[in-house]
mmCIF file of C-alpha atoms in Angstrom:
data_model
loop_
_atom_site.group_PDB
_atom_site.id
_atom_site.type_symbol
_atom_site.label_atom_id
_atom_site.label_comp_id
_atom_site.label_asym_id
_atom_site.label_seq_id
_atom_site.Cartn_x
_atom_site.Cartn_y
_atom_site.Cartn_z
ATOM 1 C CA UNK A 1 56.566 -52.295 8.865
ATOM 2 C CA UNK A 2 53.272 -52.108 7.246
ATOM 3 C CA UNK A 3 51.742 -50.392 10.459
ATOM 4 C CA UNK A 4 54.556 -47.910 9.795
ATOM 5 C CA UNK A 5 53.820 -47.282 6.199
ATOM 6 C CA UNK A 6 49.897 -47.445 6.893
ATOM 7 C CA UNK A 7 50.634 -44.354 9.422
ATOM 8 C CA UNK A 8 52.918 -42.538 7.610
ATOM 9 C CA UNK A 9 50.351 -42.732 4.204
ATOM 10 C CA UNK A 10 47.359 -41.468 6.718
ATOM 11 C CA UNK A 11 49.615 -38.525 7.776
ATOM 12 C CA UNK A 12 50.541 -37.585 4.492
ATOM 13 C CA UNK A 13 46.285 -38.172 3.418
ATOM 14 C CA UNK A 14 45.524 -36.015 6.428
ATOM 15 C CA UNK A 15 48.174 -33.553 5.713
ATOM 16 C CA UNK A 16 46.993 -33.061 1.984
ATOM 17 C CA UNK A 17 43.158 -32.621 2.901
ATOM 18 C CA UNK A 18 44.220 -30.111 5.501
ATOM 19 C CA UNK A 19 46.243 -28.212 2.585
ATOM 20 C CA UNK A 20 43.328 -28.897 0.461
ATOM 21 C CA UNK A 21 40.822 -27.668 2.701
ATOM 22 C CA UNK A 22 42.182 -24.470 3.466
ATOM 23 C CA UNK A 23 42.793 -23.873 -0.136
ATOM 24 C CA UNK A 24 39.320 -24.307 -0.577
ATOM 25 C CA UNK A 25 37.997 -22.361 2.461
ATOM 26 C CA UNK A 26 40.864 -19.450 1.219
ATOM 27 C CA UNK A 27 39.086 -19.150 -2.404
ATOM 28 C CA UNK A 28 35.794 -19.271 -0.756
ATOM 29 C CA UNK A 29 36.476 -16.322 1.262
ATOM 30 C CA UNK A 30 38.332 -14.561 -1.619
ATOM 31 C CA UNK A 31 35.067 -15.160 -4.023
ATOM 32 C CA UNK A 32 33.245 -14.205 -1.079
ATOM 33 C CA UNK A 33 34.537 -11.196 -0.053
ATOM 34 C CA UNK A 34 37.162 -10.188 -2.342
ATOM 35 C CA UNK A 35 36.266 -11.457 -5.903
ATOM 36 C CA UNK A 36 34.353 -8.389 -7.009
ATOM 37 C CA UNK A 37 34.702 -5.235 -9.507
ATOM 38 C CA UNK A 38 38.161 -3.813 -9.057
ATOM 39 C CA UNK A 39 36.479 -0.659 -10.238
ATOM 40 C CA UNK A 40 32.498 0.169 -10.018
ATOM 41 C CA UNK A 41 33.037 1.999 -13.342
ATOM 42 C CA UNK A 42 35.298 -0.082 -15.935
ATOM 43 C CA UNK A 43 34.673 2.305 -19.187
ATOM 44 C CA UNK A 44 36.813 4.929 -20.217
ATOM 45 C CA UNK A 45 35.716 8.264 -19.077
ATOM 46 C CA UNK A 46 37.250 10.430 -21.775
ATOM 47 C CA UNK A 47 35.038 8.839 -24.207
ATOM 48 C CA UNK A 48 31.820 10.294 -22.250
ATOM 49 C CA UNK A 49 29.555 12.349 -23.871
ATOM 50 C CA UNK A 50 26.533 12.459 -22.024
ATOM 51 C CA UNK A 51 25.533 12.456 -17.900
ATOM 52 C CA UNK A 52 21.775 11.650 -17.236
ATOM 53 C CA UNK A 53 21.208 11.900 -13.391
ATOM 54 C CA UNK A 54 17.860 10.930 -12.632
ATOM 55 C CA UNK A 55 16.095 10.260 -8.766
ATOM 56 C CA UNK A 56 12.182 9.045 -9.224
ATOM 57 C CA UNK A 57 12.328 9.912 -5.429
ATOM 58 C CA UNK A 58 13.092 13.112 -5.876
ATOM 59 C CA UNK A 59 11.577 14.009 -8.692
ATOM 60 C CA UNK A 60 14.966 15.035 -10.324
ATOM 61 C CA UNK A 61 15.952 14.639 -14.542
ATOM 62 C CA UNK A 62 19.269 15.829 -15.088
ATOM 63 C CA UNK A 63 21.053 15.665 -18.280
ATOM 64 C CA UNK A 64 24.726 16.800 -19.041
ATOM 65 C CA UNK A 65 26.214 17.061 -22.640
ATOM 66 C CA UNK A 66 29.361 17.340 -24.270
ATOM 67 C CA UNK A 67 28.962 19.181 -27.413
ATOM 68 C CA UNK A 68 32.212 21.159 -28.078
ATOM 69 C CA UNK A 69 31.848 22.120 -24.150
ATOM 70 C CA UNK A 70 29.600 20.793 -21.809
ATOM 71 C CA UNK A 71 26.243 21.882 -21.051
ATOM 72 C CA UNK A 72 23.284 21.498 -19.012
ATOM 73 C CA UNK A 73 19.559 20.510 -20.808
ATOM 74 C CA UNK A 74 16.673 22.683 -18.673
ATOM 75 C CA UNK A 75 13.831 22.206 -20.325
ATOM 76 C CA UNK A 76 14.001 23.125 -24.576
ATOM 77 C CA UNK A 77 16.953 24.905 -23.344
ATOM 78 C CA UNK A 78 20.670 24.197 -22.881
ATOM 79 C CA UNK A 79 23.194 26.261 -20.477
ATOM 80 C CA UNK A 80 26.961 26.306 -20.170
ATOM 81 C CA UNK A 81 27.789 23.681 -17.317
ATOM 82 C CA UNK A 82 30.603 24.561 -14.981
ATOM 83 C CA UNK A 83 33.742 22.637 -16.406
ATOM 84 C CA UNK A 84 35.622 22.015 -13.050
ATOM 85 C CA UNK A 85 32.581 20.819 -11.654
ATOM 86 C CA UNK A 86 31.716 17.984 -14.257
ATOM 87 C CA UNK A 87 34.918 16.642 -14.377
ATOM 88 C CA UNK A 88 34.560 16.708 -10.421
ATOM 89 C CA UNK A 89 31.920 14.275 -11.279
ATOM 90 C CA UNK A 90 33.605 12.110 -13.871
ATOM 91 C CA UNK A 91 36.915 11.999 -11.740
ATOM 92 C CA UNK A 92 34.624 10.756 -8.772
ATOM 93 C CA UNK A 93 33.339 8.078 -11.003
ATOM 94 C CA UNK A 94 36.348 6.773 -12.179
ATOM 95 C CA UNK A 95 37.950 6.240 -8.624
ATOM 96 C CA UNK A 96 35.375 4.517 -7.204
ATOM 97 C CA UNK A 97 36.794 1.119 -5.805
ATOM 98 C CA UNK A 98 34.676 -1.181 -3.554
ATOM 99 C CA UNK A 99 35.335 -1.811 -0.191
ATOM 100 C CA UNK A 100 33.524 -4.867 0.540
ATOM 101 C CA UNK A 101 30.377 -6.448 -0.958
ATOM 102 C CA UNK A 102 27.594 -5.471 1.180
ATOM 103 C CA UNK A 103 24.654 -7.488 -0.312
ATOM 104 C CA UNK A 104 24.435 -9.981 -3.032
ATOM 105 C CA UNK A 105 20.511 -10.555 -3.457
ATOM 106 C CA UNK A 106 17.937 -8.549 -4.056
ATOM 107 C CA UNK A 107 16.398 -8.536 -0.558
ATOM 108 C CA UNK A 108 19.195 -6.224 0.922
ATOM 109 C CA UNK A 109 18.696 -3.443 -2.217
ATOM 110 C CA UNK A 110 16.098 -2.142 -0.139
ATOM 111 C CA UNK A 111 18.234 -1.816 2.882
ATOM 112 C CA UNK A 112 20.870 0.412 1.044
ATOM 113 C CA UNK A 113 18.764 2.280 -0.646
ATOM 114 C CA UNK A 114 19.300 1.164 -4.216
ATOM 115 C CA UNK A 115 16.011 0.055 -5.336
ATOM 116 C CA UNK A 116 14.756 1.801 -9.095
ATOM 117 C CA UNK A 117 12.767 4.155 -6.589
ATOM 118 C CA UNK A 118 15.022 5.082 -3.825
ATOM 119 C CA UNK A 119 18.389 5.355 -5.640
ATOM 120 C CA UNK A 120 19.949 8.077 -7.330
ATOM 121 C CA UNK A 121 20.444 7.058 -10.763
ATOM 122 C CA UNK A 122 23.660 8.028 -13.150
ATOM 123 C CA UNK A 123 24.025 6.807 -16.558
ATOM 124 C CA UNK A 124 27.265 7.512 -18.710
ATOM 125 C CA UNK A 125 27.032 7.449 -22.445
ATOM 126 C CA UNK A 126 29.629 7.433 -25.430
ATOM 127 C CA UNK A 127 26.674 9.277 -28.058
ATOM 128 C CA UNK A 128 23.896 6.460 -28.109
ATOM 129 C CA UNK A 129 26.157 3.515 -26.310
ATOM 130 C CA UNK A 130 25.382 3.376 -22.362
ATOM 131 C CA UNK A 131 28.973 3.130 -20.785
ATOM 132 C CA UNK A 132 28.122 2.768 -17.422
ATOM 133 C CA UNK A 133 24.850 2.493 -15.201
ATOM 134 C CA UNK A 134 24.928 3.007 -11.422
ATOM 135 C CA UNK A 135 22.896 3.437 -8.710
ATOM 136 C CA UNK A 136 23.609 5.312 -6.049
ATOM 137 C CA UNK A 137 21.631 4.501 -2.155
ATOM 138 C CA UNK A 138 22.528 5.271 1.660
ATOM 139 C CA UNK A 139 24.706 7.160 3.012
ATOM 140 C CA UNK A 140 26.382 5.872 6.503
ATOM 141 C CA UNK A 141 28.762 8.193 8.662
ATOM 142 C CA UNK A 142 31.060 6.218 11.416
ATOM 143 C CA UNK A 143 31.788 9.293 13.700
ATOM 144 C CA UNK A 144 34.346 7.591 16.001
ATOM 145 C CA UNK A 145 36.486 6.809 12.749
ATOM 146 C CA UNK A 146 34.921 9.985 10.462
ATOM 147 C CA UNK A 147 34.628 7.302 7.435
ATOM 148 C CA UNK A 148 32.070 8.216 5.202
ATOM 149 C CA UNK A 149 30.764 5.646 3.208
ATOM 150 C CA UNK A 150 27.781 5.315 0.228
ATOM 151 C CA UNK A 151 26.125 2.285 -1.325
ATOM 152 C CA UNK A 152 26.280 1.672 -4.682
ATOM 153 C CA UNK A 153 25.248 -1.020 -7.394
ATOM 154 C CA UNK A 154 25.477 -1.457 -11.010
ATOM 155 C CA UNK A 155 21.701 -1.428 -12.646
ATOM 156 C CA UNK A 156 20.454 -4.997 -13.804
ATOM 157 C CA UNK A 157 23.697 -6.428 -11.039
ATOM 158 C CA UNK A 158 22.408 -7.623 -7.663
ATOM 159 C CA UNK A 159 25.472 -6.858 -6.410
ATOM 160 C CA UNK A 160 25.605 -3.671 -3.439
ATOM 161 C CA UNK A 161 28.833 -2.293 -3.057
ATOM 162 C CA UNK A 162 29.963 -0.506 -0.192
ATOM 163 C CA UNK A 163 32.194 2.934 -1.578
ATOM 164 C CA UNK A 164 34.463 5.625 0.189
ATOM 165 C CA UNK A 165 32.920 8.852 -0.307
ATOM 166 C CA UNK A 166 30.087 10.783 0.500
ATOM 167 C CA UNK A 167 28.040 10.572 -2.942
ATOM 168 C CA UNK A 168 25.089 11.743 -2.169
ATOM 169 C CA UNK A 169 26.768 15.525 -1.968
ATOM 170 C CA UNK A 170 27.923 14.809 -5.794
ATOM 171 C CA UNK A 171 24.453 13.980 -7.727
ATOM 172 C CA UNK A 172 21.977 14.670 -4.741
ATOM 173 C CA UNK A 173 21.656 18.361 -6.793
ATOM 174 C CA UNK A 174 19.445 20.467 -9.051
ATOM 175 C CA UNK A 175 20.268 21.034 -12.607
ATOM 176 C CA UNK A 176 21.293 25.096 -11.661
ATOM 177 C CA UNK A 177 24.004 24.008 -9.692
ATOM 178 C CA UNK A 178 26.067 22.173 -12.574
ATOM 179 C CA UNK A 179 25.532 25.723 -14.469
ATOM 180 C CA UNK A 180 28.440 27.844 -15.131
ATOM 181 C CA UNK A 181 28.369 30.764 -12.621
ATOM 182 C CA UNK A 182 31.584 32.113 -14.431
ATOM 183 C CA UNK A 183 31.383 35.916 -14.344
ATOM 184 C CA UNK A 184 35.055 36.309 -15.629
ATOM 185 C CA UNK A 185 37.607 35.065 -17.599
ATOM 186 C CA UNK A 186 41.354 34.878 -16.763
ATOM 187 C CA UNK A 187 43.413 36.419 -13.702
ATOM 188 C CA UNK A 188 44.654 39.057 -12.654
ATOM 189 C CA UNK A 189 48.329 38.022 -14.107
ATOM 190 C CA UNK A 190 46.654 37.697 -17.502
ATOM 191 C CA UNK A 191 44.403 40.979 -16.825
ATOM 192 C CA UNK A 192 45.866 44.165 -18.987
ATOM 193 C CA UNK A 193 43.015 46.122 -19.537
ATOM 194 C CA UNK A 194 39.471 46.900 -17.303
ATOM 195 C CA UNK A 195 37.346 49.582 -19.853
ATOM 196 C CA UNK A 196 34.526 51.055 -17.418
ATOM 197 C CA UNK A 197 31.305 52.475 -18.928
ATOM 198 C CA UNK A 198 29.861 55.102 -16.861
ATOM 199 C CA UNK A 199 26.920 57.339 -17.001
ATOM 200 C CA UNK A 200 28.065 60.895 -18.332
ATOM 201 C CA UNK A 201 31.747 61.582 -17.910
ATOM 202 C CA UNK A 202 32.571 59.401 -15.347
ATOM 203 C CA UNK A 203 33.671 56.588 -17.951
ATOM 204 C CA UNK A 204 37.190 55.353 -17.261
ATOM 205 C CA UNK A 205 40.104 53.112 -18.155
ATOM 206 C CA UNK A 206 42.599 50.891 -16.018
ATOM 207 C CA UNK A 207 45.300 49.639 -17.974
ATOM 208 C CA UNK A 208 48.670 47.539 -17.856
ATOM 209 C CA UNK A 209 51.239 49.953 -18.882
ATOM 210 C CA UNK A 210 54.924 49.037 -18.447
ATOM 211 C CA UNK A 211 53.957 46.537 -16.144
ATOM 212 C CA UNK A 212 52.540 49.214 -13.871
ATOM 213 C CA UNK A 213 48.580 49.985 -13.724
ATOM 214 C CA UNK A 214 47.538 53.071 -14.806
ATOM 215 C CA UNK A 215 44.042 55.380 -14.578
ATOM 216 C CA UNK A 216 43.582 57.407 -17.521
ATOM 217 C CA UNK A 217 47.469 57.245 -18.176
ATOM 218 C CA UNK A 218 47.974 58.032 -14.195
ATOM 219 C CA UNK A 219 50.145 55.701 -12.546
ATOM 220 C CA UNK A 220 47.007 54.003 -9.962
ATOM 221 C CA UNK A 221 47.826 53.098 -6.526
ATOM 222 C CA UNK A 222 49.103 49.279 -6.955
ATOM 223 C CA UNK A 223 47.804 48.379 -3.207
ATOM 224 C CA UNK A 224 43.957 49.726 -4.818
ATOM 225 C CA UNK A 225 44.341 47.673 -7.742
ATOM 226 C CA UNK A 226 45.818 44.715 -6.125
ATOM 227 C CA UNK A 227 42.751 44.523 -3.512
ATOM 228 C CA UNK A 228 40.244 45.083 -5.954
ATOM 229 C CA UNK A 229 41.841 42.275 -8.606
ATOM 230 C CA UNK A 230 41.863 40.012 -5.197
ATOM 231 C CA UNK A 231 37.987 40.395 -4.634
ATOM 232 C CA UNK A 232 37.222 39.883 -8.114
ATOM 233 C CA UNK A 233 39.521 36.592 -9.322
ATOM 234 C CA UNK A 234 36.612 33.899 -8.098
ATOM 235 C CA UNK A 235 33.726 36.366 -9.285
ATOM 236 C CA UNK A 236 31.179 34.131 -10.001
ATOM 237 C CA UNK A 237 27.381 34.268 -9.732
ATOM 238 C CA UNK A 238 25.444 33.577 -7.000
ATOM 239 C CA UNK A 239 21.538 33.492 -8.014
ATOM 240 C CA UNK A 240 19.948 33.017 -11.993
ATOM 241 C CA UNK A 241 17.192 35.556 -12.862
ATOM 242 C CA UNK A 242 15.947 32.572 -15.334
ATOM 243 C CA UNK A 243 12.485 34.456 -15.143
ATOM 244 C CA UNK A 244 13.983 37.734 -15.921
ATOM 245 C CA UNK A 245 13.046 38.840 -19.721
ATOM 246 C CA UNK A 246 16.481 40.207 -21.053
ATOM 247 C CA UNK A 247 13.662 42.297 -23.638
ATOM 248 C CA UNK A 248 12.366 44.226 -21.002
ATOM 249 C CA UNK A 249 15.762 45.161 -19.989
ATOM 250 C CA UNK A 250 16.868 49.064 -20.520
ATOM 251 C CA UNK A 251 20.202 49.980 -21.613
ATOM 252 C CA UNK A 252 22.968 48.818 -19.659
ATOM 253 C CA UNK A 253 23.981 51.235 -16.081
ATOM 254 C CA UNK A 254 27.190 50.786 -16.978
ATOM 255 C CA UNK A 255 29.453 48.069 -18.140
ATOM 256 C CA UNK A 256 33.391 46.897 -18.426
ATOM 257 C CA UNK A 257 35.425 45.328 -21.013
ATOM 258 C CA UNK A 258 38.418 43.206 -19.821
ATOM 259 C CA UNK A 259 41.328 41.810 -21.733
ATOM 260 C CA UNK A 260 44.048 40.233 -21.240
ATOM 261 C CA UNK A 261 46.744 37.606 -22.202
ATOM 262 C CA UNK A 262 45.258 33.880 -23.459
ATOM 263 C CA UNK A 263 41.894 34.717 -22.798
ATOM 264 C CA UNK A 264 39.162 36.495 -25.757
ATOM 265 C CA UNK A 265 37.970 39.706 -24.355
ATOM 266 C CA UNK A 266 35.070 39.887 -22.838
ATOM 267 C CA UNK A 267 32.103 42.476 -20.945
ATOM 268 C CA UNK A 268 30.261 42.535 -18.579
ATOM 269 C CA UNK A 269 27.028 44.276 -18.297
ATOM 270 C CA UNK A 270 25.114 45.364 -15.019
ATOM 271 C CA UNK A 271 20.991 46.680 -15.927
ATOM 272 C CA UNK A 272 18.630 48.004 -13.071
ATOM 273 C CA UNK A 273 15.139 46.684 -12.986
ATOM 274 C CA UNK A 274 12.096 46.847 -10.778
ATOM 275 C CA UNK A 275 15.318 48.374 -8.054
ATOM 276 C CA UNK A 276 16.989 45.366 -8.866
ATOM 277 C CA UNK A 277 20.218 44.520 -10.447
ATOM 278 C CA UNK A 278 21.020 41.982 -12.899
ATOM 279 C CA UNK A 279 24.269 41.103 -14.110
ATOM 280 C CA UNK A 280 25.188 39.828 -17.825
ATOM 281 C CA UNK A 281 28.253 38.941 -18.878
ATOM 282 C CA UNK A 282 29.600 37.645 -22.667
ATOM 283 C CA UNK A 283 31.081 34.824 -21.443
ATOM 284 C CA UNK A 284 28.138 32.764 -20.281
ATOM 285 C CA UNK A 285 25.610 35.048 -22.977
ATOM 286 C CA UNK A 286 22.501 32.428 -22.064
ATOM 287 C CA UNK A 287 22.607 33.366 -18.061
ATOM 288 C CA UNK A 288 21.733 36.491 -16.389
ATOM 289 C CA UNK A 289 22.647 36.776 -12.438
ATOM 290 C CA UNK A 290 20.994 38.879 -9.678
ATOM 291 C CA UNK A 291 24.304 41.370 -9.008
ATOM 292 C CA UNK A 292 23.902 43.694 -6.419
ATOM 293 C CA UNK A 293 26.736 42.002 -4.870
ATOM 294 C CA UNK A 294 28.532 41.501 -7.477
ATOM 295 C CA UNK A 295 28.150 45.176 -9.037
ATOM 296 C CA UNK A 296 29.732 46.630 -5.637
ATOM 297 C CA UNK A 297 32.900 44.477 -6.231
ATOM 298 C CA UNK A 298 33.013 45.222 -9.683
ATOM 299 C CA UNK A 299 32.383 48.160 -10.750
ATOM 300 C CA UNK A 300 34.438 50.568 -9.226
ATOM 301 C CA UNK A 301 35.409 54.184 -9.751
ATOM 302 C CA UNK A 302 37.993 56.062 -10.831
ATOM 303 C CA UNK A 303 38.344 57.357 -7.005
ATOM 304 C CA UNK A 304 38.880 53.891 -5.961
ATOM 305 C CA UNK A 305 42.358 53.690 -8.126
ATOM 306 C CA UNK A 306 43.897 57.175 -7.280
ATOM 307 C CA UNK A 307 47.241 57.719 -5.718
ATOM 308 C CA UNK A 308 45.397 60.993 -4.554
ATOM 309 C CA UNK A 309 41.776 60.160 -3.158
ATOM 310 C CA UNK A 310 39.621 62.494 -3.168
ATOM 311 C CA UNK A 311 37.778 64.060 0.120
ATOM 312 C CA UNK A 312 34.195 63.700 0.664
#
């Protein structure tokens, strides 16, 4: 009887230190491999005010602020930033979820990239209070599975996380390209009036009348106006003329004042310089573009409108 006992208590020991074993091996290998951030960035990101995107390896100072509109800091000067394109950024931000831990000491930082001199650095900031500091390393593409994956870690963690996404693409950029390259405002269901400014007396207006478009009064041909509002709804500029000085400018070649529903109305300028054309308009008053392009989509003539073209 007490051989039977003294087996049965051993299976029961042995049976509890299995149970207690694999517990412990199980929260091992969740504090291992699953115990981390269940988001890189845990801040709110409405609260942001500022971006500073900074890369000592690329030589790169970026800073982005939120001043009733965001706006982009090039030297003494600031420039409407491109709104879809910033909260492209913050949106990234705030969805990015680890994968797995990739390194936790300071000997693998070098490996992904996210050393203080390799990394692409991104600060967010609530006025003076830093909400979130990451940097961001390698980039790794798996081409049998097309998984694209970047390297991140938080600045003063040792921690490297491994993130979906191709980052790089995101803050890997020049100040210019967070700019606002808006040229207009609205669509062409909000569009009721186009105003063109022509040399002499070739000055014209297009106009929503009725809910039909008319030239000068004339009833235009809609299949005209419709391909011309289609080539125009993404105008945006292509190029800066940063070292252009508006004060050697002449007067305008011509120029067009739009308005519309929702939107303030706005125009947009095209000057010739040095057989060049540069492009200005009201909406983004602190850019000028180089517009050849965009003055041959834009500014049109009356011809291009008329029920009845005329022959050459």
């Amino acid at each position: 009887m007490y051989k039977k006992l003294n087996l049965k208590s051993l299976v029961i020991i042995l049976a509890t230190l299995a149970a207690l074993l694999a517990i412990f091996q199980l929260t091992d290998w969740f504090k291992n491999d699953r115990s981390f951030k269940e988001n890189i960035v845990e801040a709110d990101t409405a609260k942001i005010t500022a971006i500073q995107i900074s890369s000592i390896k690329n030589g790169t100072n970026i800073e982005l602020n939120n001043k009733n509109g965001w706006y982009v800091k090039i030297g003494t000067k600031q420039f409407p930033a491109d709104k879809g394109d910033i909260q492209g950024v913050i949106d990234q931000l705030a969805k990015l979820k680890p994968l797995r831990v990739a390194g936790n000491t300071e000997n693998s930082w070098e490996k992904w990239e996210v050393t203080d001199s390799l990394a692409i650095r991104v600060v967010l900031k609530n006025n003076n209070k830093t909400m979130a500091d990451l940097l961001i390393g390698k980039f790794s593409y798996q081409q049998t599975s097309r998984k694209m994956t970047s390297y991140v870690r938080v600045y003063g963690e040792p921690t490297v996380y491994a993130v979906d996404g191709f980052l790089s693409m995101t803050f890997n950029r020049d100040a210019n390209s967070f700019r606002s390259k808006t040229i207009l405002n609205g669509s062409p269901e909000q569009w009721t009036k186009f105003d063109f400014t022509y040399p002499a007396d070739t000055s014209f207006q297009l106009a929503k009348t009725e809910n039909k478009w008319t030239v000068d009064g004339i009833e235009a041909d809609s299949a005209s106006v419709a391909q011309f509002f289609n080539s125009i709804r993404y105008l945006n500029g292509n190029e800066f003329a940063d070292s252009l000085n508006p004060g050697n400018l002449p007067a305008p070649l011509c120029k067009v004042l739009v308005e519309g529903n929702n939107f303030k109305a706005f125009e947009v300028s095209c000057y010739e310089w040095n057989q060049q054309k540069y492009i200005h308009t009201s909406i983004n008053p602190e850019s000028y573009f180089k517009g050849d392009q965009i003055f041959d989509k834009l500014f049109k003539g009356r011809n291009n409108f008329s029920k009845l073209k005329l022959k050459n």
